[in-house]
JSON list of C-alpha atoms in Angstrom, two decimals:
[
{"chain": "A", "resi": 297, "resn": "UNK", "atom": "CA", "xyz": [-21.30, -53.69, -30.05]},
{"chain": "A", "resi": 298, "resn": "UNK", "atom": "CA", "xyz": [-20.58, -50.05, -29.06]},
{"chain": "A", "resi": 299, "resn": "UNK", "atom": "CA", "xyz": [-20.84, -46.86, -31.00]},
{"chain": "A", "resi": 300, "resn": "UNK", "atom": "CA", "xyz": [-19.50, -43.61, -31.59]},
{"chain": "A", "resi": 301, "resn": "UNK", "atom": "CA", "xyz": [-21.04, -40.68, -33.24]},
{"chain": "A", "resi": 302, "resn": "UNK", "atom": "CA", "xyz": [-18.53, -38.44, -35.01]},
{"chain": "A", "resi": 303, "resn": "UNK", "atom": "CA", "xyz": [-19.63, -34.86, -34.76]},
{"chain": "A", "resi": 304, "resn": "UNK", "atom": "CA", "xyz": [-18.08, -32.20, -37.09]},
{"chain": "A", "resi": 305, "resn": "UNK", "atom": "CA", "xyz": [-19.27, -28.25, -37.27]},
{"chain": "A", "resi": 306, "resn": "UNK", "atom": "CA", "xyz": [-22.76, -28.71, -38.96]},
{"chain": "A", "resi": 307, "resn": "UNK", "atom": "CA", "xyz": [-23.56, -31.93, -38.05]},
{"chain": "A", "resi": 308, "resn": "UNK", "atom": "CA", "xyz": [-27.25, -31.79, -37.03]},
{"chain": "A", "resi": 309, "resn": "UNK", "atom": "CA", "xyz": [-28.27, -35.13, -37.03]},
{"chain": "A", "resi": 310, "resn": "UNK", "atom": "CA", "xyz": [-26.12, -36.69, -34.10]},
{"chain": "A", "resi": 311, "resn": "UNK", "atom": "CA", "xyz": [-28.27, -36.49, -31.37]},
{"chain": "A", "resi": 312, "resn": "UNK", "atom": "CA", "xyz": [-31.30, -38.36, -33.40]},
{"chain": "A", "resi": 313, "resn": "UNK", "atom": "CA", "xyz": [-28.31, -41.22, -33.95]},
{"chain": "A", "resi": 314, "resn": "UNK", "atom": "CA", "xyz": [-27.32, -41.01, -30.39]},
{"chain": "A", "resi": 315, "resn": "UNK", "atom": "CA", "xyz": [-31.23, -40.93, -29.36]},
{"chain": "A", "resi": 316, "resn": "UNK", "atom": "CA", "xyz": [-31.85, -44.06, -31.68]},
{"chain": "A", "resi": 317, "resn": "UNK", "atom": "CA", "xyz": [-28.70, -45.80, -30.51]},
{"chain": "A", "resi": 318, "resn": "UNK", "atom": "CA", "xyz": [-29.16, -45.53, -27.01]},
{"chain": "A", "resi": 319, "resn": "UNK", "atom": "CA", "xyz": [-32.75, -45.16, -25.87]},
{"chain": "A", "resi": 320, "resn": "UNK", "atom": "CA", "xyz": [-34.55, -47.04, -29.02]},
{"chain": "A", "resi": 321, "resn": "UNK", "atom": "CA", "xyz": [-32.04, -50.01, -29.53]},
{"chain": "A", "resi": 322, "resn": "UNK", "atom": "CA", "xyz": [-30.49, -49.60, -26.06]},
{"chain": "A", "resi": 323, "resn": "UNK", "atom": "CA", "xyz": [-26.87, -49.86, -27.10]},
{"chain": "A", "resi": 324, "resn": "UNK", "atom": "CA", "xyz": [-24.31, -48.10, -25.88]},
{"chain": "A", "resi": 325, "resn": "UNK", "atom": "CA", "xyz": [-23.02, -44.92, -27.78]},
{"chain": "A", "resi": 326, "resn": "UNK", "atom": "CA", "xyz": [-21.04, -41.92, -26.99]},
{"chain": "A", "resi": 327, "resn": "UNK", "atom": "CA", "xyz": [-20.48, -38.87, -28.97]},
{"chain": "A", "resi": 328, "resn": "UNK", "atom": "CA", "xyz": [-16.41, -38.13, -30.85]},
{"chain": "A", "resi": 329, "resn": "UNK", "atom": "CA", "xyz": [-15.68, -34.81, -31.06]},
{"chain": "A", "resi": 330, "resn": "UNK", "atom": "CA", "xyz": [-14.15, -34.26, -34.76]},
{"chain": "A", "resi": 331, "resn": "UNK", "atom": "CA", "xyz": [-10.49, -33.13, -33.57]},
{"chain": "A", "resi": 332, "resn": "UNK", "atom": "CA", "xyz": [-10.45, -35.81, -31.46]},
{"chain": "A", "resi": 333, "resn": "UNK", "atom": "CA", "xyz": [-7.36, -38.01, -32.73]},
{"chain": "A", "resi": 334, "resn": "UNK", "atom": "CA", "xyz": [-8.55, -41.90, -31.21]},
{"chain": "A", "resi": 335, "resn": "UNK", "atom": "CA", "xyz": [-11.70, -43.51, -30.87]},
{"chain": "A", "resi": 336, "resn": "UNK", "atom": "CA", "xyz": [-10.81, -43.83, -27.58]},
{"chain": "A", "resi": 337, "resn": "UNK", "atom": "CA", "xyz": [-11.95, -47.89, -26.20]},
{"chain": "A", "resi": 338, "resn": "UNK", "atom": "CA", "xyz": [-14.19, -48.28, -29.18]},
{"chain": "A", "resi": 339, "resn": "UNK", "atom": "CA", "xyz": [-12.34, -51.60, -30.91]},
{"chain": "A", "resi": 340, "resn": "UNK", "atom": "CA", "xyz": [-12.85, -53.21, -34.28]},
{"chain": "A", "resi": 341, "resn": "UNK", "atom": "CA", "xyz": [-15.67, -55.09, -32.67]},
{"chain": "A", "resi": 342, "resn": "UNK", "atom": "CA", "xyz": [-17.98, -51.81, -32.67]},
{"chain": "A", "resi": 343, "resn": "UNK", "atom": "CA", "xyz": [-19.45, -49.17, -35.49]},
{"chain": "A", "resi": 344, "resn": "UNK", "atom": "CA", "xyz": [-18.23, -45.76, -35.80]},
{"chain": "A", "resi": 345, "resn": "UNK", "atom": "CA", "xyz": [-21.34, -43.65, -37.10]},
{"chain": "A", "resi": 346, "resn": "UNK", "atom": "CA", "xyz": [-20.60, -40.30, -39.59]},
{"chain": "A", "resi": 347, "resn": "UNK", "atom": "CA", "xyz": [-24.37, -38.84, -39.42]},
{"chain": "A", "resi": 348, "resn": "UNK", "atom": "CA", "xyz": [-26.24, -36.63, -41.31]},
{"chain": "A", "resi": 349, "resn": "UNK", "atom": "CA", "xyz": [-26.14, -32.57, -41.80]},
{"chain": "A", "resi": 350, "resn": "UNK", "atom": "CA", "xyz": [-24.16, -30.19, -43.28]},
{"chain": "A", "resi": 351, "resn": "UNK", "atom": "CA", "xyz": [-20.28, -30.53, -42.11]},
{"chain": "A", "resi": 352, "resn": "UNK", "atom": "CA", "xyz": [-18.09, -27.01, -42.39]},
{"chain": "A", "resi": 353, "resn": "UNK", "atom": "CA", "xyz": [-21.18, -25.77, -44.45]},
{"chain": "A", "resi": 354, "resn": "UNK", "atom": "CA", "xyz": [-20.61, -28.17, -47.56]},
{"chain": "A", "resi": 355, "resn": "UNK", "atom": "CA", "xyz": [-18.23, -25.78, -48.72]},
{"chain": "A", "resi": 356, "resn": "UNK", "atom": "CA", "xyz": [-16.26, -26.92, -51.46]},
{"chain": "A", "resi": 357, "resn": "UNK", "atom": "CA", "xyz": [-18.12, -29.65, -51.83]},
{"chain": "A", "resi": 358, "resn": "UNK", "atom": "CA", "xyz": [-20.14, -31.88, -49.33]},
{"chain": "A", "resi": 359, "resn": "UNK", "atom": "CA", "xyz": [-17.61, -33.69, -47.38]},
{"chain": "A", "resi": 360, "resn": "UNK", "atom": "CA", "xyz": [-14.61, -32.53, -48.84]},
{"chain": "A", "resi": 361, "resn": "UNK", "atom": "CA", "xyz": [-13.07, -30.28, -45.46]},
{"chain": "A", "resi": 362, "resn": "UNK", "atom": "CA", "xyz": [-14.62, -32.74, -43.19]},
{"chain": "A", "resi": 363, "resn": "UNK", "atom": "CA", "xyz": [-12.55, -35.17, -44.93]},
{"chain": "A", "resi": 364, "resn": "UNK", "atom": "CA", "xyz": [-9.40, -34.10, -43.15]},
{"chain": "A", "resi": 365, "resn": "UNK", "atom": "CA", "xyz": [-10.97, -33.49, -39.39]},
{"chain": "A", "resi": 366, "resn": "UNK", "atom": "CA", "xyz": [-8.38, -34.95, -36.98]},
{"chain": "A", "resi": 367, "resn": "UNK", "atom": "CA", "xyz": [-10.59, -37.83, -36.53]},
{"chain": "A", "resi": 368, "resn": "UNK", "atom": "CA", "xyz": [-11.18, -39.57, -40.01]},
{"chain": "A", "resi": 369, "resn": "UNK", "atom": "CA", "xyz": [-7.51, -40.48, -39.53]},
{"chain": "A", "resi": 370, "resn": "UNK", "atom": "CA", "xyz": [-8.44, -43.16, -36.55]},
{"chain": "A", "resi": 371, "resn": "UNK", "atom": "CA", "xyz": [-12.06, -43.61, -38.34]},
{"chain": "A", "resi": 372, "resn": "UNK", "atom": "CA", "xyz": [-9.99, -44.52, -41.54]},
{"chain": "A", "resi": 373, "resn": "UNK", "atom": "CA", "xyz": [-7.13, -46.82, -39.87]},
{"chain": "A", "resi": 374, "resn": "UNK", "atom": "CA", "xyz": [-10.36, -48.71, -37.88]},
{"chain": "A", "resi": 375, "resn": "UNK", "atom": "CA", "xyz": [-12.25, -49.40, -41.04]},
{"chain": "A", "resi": 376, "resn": "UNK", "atom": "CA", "xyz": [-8.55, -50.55, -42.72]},
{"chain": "A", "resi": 377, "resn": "UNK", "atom": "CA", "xyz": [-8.54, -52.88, -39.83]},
{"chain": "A", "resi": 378, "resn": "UNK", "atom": "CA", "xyz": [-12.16, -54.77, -40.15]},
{"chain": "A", "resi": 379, "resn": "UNK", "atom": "CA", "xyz": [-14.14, -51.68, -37.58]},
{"chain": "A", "resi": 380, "resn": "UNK", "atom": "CA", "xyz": [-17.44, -51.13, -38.98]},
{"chain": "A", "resi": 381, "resn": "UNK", "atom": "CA", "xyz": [-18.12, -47.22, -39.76]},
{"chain": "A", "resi": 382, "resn": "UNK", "atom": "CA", "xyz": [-21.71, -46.09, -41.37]},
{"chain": "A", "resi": 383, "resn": "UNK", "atom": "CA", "xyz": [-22.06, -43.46, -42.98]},
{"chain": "A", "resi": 384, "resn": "UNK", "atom": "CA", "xyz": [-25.43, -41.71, -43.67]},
{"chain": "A", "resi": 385, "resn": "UNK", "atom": "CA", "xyz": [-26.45, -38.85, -45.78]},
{"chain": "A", "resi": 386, "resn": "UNK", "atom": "CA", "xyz": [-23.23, -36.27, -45.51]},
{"chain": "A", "resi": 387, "resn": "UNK", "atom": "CA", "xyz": [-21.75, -39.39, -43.60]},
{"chain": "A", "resi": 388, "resn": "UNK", "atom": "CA", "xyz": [-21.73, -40.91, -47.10]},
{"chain": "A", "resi": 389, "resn": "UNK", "atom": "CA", "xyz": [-20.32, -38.06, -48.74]},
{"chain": "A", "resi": 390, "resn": "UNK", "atom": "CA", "xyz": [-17.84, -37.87, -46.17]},
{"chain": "A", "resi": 391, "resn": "UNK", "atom": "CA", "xyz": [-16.56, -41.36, -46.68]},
{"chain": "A", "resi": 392, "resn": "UNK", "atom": "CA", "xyz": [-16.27, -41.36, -50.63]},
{"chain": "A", "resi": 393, "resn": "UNK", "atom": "CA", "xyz": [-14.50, -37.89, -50.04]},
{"chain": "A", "resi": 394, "resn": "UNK", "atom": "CA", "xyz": [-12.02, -40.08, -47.57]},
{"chain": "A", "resi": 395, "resn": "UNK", "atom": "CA", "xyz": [-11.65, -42.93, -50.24]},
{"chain": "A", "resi": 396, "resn": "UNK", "atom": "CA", "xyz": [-13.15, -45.75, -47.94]},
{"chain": "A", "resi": 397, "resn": "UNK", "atom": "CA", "xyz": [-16.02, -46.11, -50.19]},
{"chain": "A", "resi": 398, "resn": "UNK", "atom": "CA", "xyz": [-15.64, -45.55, -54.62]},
{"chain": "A", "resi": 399, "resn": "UNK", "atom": "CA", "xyz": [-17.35, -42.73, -56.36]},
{"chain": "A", "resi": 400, "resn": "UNK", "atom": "CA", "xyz": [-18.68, -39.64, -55.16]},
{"chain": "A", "resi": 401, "resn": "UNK", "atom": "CA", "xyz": [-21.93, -38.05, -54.52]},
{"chain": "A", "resi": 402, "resn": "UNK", "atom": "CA", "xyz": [-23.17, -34.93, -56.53]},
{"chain": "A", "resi": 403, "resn": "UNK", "atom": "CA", "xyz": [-25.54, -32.71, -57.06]},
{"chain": "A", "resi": 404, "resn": "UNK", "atom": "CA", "xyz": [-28.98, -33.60, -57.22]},
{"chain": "A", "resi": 405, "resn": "UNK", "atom": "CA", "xyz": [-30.26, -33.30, -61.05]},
{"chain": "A", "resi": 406, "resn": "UNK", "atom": "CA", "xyz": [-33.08, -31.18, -59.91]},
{"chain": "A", "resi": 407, "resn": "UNK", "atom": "CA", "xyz": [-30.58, -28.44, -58.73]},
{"chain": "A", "resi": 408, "resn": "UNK", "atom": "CA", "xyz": [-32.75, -28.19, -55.29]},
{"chain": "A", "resi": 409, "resn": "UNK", "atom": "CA", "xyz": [-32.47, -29.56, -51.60]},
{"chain": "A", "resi": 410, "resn": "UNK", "atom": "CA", "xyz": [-34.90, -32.94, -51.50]},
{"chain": "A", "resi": 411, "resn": "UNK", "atom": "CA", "xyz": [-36.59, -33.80, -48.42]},
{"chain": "A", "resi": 412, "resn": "UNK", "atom": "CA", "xyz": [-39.44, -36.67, -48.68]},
{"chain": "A", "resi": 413, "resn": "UNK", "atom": "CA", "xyz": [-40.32, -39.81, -48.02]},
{"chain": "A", "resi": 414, "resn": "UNK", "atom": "CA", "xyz": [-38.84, -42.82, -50.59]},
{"chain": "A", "resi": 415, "resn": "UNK", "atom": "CA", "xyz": [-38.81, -46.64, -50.37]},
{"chain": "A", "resi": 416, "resn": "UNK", "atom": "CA", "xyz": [-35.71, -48.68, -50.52]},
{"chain": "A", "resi": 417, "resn": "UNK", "atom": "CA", "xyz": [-35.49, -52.07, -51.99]},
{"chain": "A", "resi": 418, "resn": "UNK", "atom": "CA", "xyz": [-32.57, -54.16, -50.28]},
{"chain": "A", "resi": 419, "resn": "UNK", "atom": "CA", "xyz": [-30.32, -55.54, -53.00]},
{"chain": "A", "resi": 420, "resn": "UNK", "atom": "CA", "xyz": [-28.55, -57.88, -50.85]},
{"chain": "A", "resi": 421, "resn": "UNK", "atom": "CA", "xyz": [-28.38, -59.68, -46.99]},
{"chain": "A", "resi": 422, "resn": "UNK", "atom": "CA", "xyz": [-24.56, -59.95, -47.94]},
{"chain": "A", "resi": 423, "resn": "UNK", "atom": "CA", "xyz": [-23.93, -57.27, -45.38]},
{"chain": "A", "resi": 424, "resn": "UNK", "atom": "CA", "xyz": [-24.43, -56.70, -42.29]},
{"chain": "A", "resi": 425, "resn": "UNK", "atom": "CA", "xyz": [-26.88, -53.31, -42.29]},
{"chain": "A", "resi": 426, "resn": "UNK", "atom": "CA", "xyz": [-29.04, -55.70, -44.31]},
{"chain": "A", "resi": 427, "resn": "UNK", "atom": "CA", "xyz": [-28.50, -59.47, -43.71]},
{"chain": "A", "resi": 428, "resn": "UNK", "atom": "CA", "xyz": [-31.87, -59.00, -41.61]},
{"chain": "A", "resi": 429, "resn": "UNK", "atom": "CA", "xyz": [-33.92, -57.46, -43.81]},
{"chain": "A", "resi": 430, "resn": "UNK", "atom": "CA", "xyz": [-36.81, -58.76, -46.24]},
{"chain": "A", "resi": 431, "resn": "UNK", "atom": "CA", "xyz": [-35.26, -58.38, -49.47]},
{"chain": "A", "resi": 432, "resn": "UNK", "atom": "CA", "xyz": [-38.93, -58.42, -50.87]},
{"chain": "A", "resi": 433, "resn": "UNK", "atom": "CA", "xyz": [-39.79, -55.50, -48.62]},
{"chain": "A", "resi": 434, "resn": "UNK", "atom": "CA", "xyz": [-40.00, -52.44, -49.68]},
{"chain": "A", "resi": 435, "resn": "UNK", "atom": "CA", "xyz": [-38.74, -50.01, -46.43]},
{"chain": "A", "resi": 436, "resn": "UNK", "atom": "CA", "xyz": [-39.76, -46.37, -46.12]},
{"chain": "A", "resi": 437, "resn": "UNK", "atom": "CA", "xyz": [-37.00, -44.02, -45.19]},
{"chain": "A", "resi": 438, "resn": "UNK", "atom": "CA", "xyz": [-37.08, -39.89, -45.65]},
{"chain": "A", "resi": 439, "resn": "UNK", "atom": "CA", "xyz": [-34.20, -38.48, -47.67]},
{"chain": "A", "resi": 440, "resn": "UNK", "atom": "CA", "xyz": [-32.95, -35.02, -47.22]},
{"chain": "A", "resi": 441, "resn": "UNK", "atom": "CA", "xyz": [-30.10, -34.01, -49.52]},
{"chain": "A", "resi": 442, "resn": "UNK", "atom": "CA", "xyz": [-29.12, -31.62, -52.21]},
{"chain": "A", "resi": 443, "resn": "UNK", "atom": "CA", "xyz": [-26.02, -33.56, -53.21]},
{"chain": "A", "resi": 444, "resn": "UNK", "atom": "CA", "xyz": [-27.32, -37.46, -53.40]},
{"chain": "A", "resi": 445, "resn": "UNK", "atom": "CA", "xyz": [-26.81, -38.33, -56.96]},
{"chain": "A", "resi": 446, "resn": "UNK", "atom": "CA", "xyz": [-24.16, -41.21, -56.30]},
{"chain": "A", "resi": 447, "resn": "UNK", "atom": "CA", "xyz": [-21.77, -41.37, -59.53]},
{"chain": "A", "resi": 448, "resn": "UNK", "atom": "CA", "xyz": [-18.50, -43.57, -60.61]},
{"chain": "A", "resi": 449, "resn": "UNK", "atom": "CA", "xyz": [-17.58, -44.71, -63.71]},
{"chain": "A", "resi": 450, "resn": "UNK", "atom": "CA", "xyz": [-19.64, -47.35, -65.57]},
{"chain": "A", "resi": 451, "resn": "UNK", "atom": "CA", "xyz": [-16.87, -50.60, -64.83]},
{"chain": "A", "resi": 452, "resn": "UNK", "atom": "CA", "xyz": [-16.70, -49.38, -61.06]},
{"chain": "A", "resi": 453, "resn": "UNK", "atom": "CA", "xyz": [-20.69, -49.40, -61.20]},
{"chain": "A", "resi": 454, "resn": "UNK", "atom": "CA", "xyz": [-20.44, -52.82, -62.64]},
{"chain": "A", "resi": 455, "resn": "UNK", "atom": "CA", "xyz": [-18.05, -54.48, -60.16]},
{"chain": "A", "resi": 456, "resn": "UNK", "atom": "CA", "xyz": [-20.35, -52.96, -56.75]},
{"chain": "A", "resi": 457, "resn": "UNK", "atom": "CA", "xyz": [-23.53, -54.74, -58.80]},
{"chain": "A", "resi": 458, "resn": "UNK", "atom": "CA", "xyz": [-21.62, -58.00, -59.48]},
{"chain": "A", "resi": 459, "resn": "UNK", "atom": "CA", "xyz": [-19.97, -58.00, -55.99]},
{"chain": "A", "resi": 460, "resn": "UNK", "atom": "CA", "xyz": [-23.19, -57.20, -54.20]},
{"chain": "A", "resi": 461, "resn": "UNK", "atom": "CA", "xyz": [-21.83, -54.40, -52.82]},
{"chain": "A", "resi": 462, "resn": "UNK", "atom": "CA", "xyz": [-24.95, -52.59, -53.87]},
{"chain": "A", "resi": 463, "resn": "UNK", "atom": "CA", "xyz": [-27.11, -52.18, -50.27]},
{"chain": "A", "resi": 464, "resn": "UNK", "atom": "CA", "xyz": [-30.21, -50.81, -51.86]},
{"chain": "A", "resi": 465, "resn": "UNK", "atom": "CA", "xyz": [-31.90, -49.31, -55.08]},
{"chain": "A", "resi": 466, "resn": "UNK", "atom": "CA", "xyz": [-34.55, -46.70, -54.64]},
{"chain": "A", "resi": 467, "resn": "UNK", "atom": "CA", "xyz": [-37.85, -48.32, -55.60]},
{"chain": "A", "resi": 468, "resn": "UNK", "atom": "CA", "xyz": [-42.13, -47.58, -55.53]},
{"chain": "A", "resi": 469, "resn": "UNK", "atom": "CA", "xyz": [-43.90, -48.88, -52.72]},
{"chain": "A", "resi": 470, "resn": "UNK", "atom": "CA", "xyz": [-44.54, -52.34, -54.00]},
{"chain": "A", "resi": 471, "resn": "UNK", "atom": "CA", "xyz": [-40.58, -52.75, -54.54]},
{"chain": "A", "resi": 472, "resn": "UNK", "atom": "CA", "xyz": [-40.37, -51.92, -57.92]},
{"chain": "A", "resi": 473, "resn": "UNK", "atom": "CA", "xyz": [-37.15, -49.83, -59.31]},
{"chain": "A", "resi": 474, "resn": "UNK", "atom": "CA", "xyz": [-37.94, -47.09, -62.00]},
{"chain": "A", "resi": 475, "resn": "UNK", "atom": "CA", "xyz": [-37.03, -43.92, -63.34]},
{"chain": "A", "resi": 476, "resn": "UNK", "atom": "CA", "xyz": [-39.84, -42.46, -61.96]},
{"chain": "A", "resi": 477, "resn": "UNK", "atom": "CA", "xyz": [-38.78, -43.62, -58.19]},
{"chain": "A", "resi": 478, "resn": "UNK", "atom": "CA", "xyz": [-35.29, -41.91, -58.75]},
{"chain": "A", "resi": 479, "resn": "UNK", "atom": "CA", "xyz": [-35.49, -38.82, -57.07]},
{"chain": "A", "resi": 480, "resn": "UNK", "atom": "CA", "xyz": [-32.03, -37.19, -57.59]},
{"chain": "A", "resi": 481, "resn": "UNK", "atom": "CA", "xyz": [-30.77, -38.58, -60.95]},
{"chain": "A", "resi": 482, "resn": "UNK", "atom": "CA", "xyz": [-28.26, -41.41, -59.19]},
{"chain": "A", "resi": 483, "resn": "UNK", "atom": "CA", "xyz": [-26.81, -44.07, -61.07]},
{"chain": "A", "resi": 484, "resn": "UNK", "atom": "CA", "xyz": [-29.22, -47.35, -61.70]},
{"chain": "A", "resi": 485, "resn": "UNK", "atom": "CA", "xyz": [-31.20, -46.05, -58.51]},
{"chain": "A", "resi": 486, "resn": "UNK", "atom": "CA", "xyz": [-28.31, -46.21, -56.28]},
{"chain": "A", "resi": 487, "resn": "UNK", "atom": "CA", "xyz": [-29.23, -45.26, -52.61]},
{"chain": "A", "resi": 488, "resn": "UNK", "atom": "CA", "xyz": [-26.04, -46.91, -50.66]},
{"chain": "A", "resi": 489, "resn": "UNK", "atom": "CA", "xyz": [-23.46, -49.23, -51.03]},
{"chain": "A", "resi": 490, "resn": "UNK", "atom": "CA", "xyz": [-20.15, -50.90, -49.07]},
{"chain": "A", "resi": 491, "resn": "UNK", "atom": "CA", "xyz": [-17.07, -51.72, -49.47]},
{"chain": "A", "resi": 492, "resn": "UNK", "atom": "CA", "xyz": [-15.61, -55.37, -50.91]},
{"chain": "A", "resi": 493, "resn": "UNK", "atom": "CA", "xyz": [-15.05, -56.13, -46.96]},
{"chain": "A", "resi": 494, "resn": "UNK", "atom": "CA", "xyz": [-18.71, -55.07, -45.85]},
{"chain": "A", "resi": 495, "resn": "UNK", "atom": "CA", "xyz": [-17.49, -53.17, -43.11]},
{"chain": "A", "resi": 496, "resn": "UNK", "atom": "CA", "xyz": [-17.86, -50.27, -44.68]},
{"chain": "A", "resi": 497, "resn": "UNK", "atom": "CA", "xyz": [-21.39, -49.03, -45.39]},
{"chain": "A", "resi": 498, "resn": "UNK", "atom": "CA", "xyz": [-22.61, -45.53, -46.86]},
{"chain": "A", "resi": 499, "resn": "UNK", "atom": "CA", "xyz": [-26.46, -44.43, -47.43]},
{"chain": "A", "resi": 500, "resn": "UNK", "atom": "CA", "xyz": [-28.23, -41.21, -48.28]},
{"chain": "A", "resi": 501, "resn": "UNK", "atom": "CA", "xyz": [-31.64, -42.07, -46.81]},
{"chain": "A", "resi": 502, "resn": "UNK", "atom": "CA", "xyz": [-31.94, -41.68, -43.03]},
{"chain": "A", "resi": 503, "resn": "UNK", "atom": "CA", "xyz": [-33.10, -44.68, -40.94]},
{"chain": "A", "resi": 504, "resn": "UNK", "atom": "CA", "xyz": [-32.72, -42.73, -37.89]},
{"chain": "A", "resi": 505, "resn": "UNK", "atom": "CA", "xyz": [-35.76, -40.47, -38.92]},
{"chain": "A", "resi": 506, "resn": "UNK", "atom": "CA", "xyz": [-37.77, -43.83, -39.28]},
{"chain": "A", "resi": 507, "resn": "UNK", "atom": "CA", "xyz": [-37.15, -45.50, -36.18]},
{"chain": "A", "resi": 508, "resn": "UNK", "atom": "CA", "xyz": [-40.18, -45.12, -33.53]},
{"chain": "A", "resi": 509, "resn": "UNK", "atom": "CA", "xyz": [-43.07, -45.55, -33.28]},
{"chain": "A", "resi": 510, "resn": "UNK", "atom": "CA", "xyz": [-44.04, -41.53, -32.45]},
{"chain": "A", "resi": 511, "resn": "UNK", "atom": "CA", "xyz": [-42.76, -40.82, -35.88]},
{"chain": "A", "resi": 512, "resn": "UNK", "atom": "CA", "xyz": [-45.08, -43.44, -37.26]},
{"chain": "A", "resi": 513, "resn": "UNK", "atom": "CA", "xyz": [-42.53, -45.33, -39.46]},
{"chain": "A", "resi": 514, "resn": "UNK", "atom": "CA", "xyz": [-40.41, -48.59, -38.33]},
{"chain": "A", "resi": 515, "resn": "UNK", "atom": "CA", "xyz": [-38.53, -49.54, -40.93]},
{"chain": "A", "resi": 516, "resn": "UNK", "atom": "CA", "xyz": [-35.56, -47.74, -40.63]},
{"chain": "A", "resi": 517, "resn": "UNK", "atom": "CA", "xyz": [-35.26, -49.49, -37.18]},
{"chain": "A", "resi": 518, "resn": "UNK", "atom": "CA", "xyz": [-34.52, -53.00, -38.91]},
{"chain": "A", "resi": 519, "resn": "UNK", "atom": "CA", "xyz": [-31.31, -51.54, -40.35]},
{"chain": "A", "resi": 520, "resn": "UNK", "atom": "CA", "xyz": [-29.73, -51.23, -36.72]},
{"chain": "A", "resi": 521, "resn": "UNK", "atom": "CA", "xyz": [-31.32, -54.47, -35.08]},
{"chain": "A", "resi": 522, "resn": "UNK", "atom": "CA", "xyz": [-29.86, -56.27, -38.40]},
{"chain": "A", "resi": 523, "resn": "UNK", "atom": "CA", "xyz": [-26.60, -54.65, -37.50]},
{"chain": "A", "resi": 524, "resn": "UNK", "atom": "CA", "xyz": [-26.64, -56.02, -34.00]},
{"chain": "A", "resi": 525, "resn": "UNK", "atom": "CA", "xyz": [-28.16, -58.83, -35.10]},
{"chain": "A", "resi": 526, "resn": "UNK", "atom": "CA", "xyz": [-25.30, -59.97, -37.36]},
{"chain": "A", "resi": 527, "resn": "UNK", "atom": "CA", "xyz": [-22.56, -58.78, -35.94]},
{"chain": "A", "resi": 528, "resn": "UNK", "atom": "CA", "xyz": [-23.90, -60.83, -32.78]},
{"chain": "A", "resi": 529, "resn": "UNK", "atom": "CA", "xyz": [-23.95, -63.95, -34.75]},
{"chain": "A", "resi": 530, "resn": "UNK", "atom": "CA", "xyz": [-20.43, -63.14, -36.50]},
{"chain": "A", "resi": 531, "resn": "UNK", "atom": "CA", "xyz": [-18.54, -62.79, -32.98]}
]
């Protein structure tokens, strides 16, 4: 599997992808510029990555402009046609804004920019970001958002929860998912979900940040050797 890293103005987490990508998991990766109109060779076979930051400012509304870069149009027709695209943090935001994944991502209830350390409890190995993981694990990842609070109507809520399409569920550290371990007001502790293919997969928390050693946190590294992992065993 290859990988492209979409980066629009304000982006500013690309080159921690492309660093985790390529030195850390060793795969190969190359940066798309966002009015780039192809993904070039990349092929349904391989991920396109929407990272982290702050794309055209979030003006409007996070991932609204960057929405309509000359590049979501091949991003969208590869995920139509099976591609895997990941989304993280504005990444997310971008691809609810784009209609690839349901509901929408506002602002934190605290009214402030959160940056911290939470845990993640995996609520399914029916996809391929988390096929891998221990579902009894609780994984560390940092967060840094102000618009994270994932919302959709209460029957669209339902049908991600009943079609697994829930990835994970902010939790403590001994897995267990609370009020308390909520920490922007999402829906039923929401931190990412897919799409009803599973090639489509959107998170707030960054497992990039988490992914060596020198940072002194793993975990976030299992989400991309899971990736690899199953895709591997699906081809």
């Amino acid at each position: 599997m290859k990988f492209g890293v979409v980066v629009f103005p304000g982006s500013n987490c690309d080159d921690d992808m492309i660093h985790v990508l390529g030195d850390v998991v060793g795969a190969s990766v190359r940066k798309l510029w966002h009015k780039e109109e192809s993904l070039g060779d990349l092929t349904t076979d391989d991920c396109i990555i929407l990272p982290g930051g702050f794309s055209y400012g979030d003006y409007m509304r996070a991932g609204a402009i960057a929405r309509f870069s000359p590049i979501m149009a091949a991003v969208i027709e590869h995920a139509n046609a099976g591609g895997y695209v990941w989304g993280i943090c504005n990444g997310f935001q971008i691809l609810c804004e784009a209609g690839l994944l349901p509901g929408v991502l506002l602002h934190n209830d605290t009214q402030r920019f959160t940056c911290k350390n939470v845990y993640l409890k995996p609520a399914t190995d029916q996809s391929a970001i988390t096929a891998k993981l221990d579902q009894n694990k609780a994984y560390k990842i940092p967060i840094a958002h102000a618009e994270g609070r994932f919302h959709a109507d209460e029957a669209t809520i339902d049908q991600l929860v009943a079609n697994q399409q829930v990835l994970f569920y902010y939790c403590d550290e001994s897995g267990q998912v609370t009020a308390e371990t909520n920490p922007n007001g999402t829906l039923r502790n929401i931190a990412g979900i897919c799409n009803e293919k599973r090639n489509v997969f959107g998170m707030m928390p960054h497992p990039e940040r988490a992914a060596e050693d020198l940072l002194g946190n793993t975990d976030g590294l299992d989400l991309f050797t899971s990736l690899l992992a199953s895709t591997e065993v699906a081809v």
